Amino acid sequence: MSESGAIQHLADEGFTEHFAVRDDALRGLDGGQTFRPDEVVIRSFVRFEGVSDPDDMSIVYAIEGRGGIRGTLVDAFGVYSNPAIAHFVDAIPPPPPTIDPHVDVAGD
């Protein structure tokens, strides 16, 4: 799957907003919403590596913000990555762990 194909697939799944990082915040380019790192969750991501050109690498993040706003954020991967995006993504808190109610974690 290509980068554009992945973005289209995510749009079909409801990730329709296009995000960018500006001034340490995630901004919706279509709707104008602004999010701090603690207001978003990365639902998935796909990394692409250029077959013919190793410099042609990117990563597409599927992000959900407060209020259920869902969209994509695209960055180069590796040497050409955007430091502002990397800083924002690193600041997103990890999701809380989930516990399967069918697993006996206490060992009883």
XYZ file of C-alpha atoms in Angstrom:
108
model
C 0.000 0.000 0.000
C 1.251 3.485 -0.807
C 1.240 6.471 1.529
C -1.683 8.037 -0.341
C -3.509 4.691 -0.259
C -3.026 4.474 3.508
C -4.315 8.022 3.985
C -7.366 7.211 1.856
C -7.995 3.996 3.812
C -7.807 5.923 7.092
C -10.150 8.593 5.701
C -12.601 5.809 4.843
C -12.310 4.718 8.499
C -13.229 8.217 9.696
C -9.771 9.815 9.994
C -10.723 12.732 7.767
C -9.002 15.720 9.400
C -5.535 16.706 8.186
C -3.218 17.589 11.062
C -0.011 19.621 11.288
C 2.158 20.598 14.249
C 2.476 24.341 14.824
C 3.774 26.099 17.946
C 3.958 22.863 19.994
C 0.312 22.028 19.255
C -1.488 19.746 16.832
C -3.734 21.779 14.542
C -6.542 20.603 12.319
C -5.957 22.155 8.918
C -9.582 21.661 7.877
C -11.499 22.339 11.093
C -9.045 24.630 12.882
C -9.039 22.705 16.187
C -5.918 22.799 18.354
C -4.779 19.962 20.620
C -2.099 19.529 23.268
C -0.292 16.173 23.459
C -2.421 15.091 26.428
C -5.597 15.630 24.371
C -4.829 13.093 21.649
C -4.281 9.374 21.189
C -2.367 7.710 18.378
C -4.733 4.971 17.184
C -2.278 3.497 14.675
C 0.606 4.373 12.420
C 2.113 3.073 9.198
C 5.725 3.504 8.174
C 6.756 3.589 4.524
C 10.229 2.919 3.179
C 11.200 3.898 -0.337
C 12.140 0.847 -2.385
C 14.280 2.682 -4.921
C 15.328 5.599 -2.708
C 16.148 4.997 0.979
C 15.640 8.729 1.607
C 11.987 8.321 0.579
C 10.643 7.296 3.993
C 7.560 8.558 5.804
C 5.202 7.721 8.629
C 1.441 8.286 8.729
C -0.176 8.616 12.156
C -3.901 8.002 12.702
C -4.768 10.358 15.563
C -7.915 10.902 17.605
C -8.314 14.125 19.563
C -10.716 15.238 22.249
C -14.261 15.439 21.004
C -13.698 12.468 18.695
C -11.886 14.485 15.996
C -9.961 11.933 13.927
C -7.360 12.574 11.289
C -3.880 11.927 9.962
C -0.474 13.450 10.554
C 2.321 12.719 8.077
C 6.036 13.090 8.729
C 9.227 12.119 6.984
C 10.996 9.260 8.707
C 14.650 9.241 9.674
C 17.058 12.057 8.885
C 14.435 14.248 7.249
C 11.833 13.980 9.999
C 10.389 17.206 11.361
C 11.734 17.811 14.903
C 8.522 19.629 15.912
C 6.415 16.596 14.963
C 8.812 14.206 16.727
C 8.690 16.364 19.874
C 4.865 16.471 19.819
C 4.502 12.715 19.214
C 7.007 11.926 21.986
C 4.963 14.096 24.382
C 1.726 12.135 23.803
C 1.103 10.068 26.940
C 0.884 6.321 26.393
C -2.638 4.913 26.532
C -3.605 3.326 29.839
C -3.061 -0.424 29.975
C -6.059 -2.613 29.365
C -6.829 -5.693 31.377
C -8.524 -8.662 29.802
C -11.299 -9.674 32.243
C -10.770 -13.289 31.196
C -7.143 -13.396 32.359
C -6.463 -14.225 35.999
C -3.683 -11.755 36.838
C -3.822 -12.526 40.562
C -3.011 -16.188 40.009
C -6.071 -17.389 41.917
